[in-house]
PDB file of C-alpha atoms in Angstrom:
ATOM      1  CA  MET A 185      -0.010  -0.015  -0.008  1.00  0.00           C
ATOM      2  CA  ALA A 186       1.363   3.355  -0.936  1.00  0.00           C
ATOM      3  CA  SER A 187       1.163   6.162   1.559  1.00  0.00           C
ATOM      4  CA  GLY A 188       0.788   8.942  -0.954  1.00  0.00           C
ATOM      5  CA  GLY A 189      -1.968  11.504  -0.882  1.00  0.00           C
ATOM      6  CA  GLN A 190      -1.329  12.655   2.661  1.00  0.00           C
ATOM      7  CA  ALA A 191      -1.196  16.415   2.786  1.00  0.00           C
ATOM      8  CA  GLY A 192       1.136  17.969   5.303  1.00  0.00           C
ATOM      9  CA  GLY A 193       2.801  15.443   7.537  1.00  0.00           C
ATOM     10  CA  GLY A 194       3.927  15.111  11.094  1.00  0.00           C
ATOM     11  CA  GLY A 195       7.186  13.214  10.684  1.00  0.00           C
ATOM     12  CA  GLY A 196       9.870  13.918   8.133  1.00  0.00           C
ATOM     13  CA  GLY A 197       8.004  12.788   5.017  1.00  0.00           C
ATOM     14  CA  PRO A 198       5.178  10.688   3.715  1.00  0.00           C
ATOM     15  CA  GLY A 199       6.940   7.414   4.616  1.00  0.00           C
ATOM     16  CA  SER A 200       8.279   8.319   8.028  1.00  0.00           C
ATOM     17  CA  PRO A 201       6.592   7.077  11.187  1.00  0.00           C
ATOM     18  CA  PRO A 202       4.643   9.515  13.350  1.00  0.00           C
ATOM     19  CA  GLU A 203       6.776  10.960  16.158  1.00  0.00           C
ATOM     20  CA  GLY A 204       4.445  12.316  18.837  1.00  0.00           C
ATOM     21  CA  LEU A 205       1.047  11.413  20.230  1.00  0.00           C
ATOM     22  CA  ARG A 206      -0.635  14.102  18.184  1.00  0.00           C
ATOM     23  CA  ASP A 207       0.949  12.802  14.981  1.00  0.00           C
ATOM     24  CA  TRP A 208      -0.027   9.249  15.888  1.00  0.00           C
ATOM     25  CA  VAL A 209      -3.676  10.259  16.461  1.00  0.00           C
ATOM     26  CA  ARG A 210      -3.700  12.261  13.232  1.00  0.00           C
ATOM     27  CA  SER A 211      -2.320   9.333  11.250  1.00  0.00           C
ATOM     28  CA  ALA A 212      -4.817   6.946  12.884  1.00  0.00           C
ATOM     29  CA  CYS A 213      -7.713   9.254  11.973  1.00  0.00           C
ATOM     30  CA  ARG A 214      -6.396   9.541   8.419  1.00  0.00           C
ATOM     31  CA  PHE A 215      -6.117   5.760   8.268  1.00  0.00           C
ATOM     32  CA  ALA A 216      -9.679   5.269   9.513  1.00  0.00           C
ATOM     33  CA  ALA A 217     -11.222   8.040   7.375  1.00  0.00           C
ATOM     34  CA  ASP A 218      -9.749   7.054   3.995  1.00  0.00           C
ATOM     35  CA  ARG A 219     -12.933   5.928   2.239  1.00  0.00           C
ATOM     36  CA  SER A 220     -11.345   4.885  -1.019  1.00  0.00           C
ATOM     37  CA  ASP A 221      -9.105   2.054   0.203  1.00  0.00           C
ATOM     38  CA  PHE A 222     -10.917  -1.341   0.545  1.00  0.00           C
ATOM     39  CA  ARG A 223      -8.134  -2.936   2.583  1.00  0.00           C
ATOM     40  CA  ARG A 224      -8.054  -0.120   5.100  1.00  0.00           C
ATOM     41  CA  ASN A 225     -11.847  -0.169   5.431  1.00  0.00           C
ATOM     42  CA  LEU A 226     -11.751  -3.931   5.958  1.00  0.00           C
ATOM     43  CA  ILE A 227      -9.064  -3.636   8.668  1.00  0.00           C
ATOM     44  CA  VAL A 228     -10.918  -0.831  10.423  1.00  0.00           C
ATOM     45  CA  ASN A 229     -14.271  -2.618  10.297  1.00  0.00           C
ATOM     46  CA  LEU A 230     -12.777  -5.890  11.559  1.00  0.00           C
ATOM     47  CA  GLY A 231     -11.106  -3.969  14.370  1.00  0.00           C
ATOM     48  CA  LEU A 232     -14.324  -2.235  15.378  1.00  0.00           C
ATOM     49  CA  PHE A 233     -16.154  -5.593  15.239  1.00  0.00           C
ATOM     50  CA  ALA A 234     -13.469  -7.219  17.433  1.00  0.00           C
ATOM     51  CA  ALA A 235     -13.701  -4.348  19.901  1.00  0.00           C
ATOM     52  CA  GLY A 236     -17.510  -4.704  20.054  1.00  0.00           C
ATOM     53  CA  VAL A 237     -17.225  -8.462  20.625  1.00  0.00           C
ATOM     54  CA  TRP A 238     -14.669  -7.858  23.409  1.00  0.00           C
ATOM     55  CA  VAL A 239     -16.902  -5.300  25.079  1.00  0.00           C
ATOM     56  CA  ALA A 240     -19.994  -7.550  24.775  1.00  0.00           C
ATOM     57  CA  ARG A 241     -18.204 -10.564  26.233  1.00  0.00           C
ATOM     58  CA  ASN A 242     -16.545  -8.672  29.063  1.00  0.00           C
ATOM     59  CA  LEU A 243     -19.536  -6.597  30.161  1.00  0.00           C
ATOM     60  CA  THR A 244     -22.100  -9.394  30.204  1.00  0.00           C
ATOM     61  CA  ASP A 245     -21.655  -9.975  33.944  1.00  0.00           C
ATOM     62  CA  ILE A 246     -22.768  -6.414  34.793  1.00  0.00           C
ATOM     63  CA  ASP A 247     -26.445  -6.248  35.631  1.00  0.00           C
ATOM     64  CA  LEU A 248     -27.622  -2.765  34.787  1.00  0.00           C
ATOM     65  CA  MET A 249     -31.117  -3.436  36.094  1.00  0.00           C
ATOM     66  CA  ALA A 250     -29.955  -4.471  39.568  1.00  0.00           C
ATOM     67  CA  PRO A 251     -30.873  -2.089  42.373  1.00  0.00           C
ATOM     68  CA  GLN A 252     -28.007   0.188  43.354  1.00  0.00           C
ATOM     69  CA  PRO A 253     -26.759   0.264  46.957  1.00  0.00           C
ATOM     70  CA  VAL A 254     -27.966   3.221  48.916  1.00  0.00           C
ATOM     71  CA  ALA A 255     -25.131   5.326  50.345  1.00  0.00           C
TER      72      ALA A 255
END
């Protein structure tokens, strides 16, 4: 996958890794928001699905309808 088409840039160039937290978040948002790349969309959707499955499996033991203790 080519990394062309990114305007600006946080690191040294289009192929350099992001250096700070802000650059990392910016590159992650660019990665997730690129609507024209099928492989990126597939990776993002599978990641979101896996995160949803993880949340659903790990939060099943919480009973939201149980009465709360009175302080």
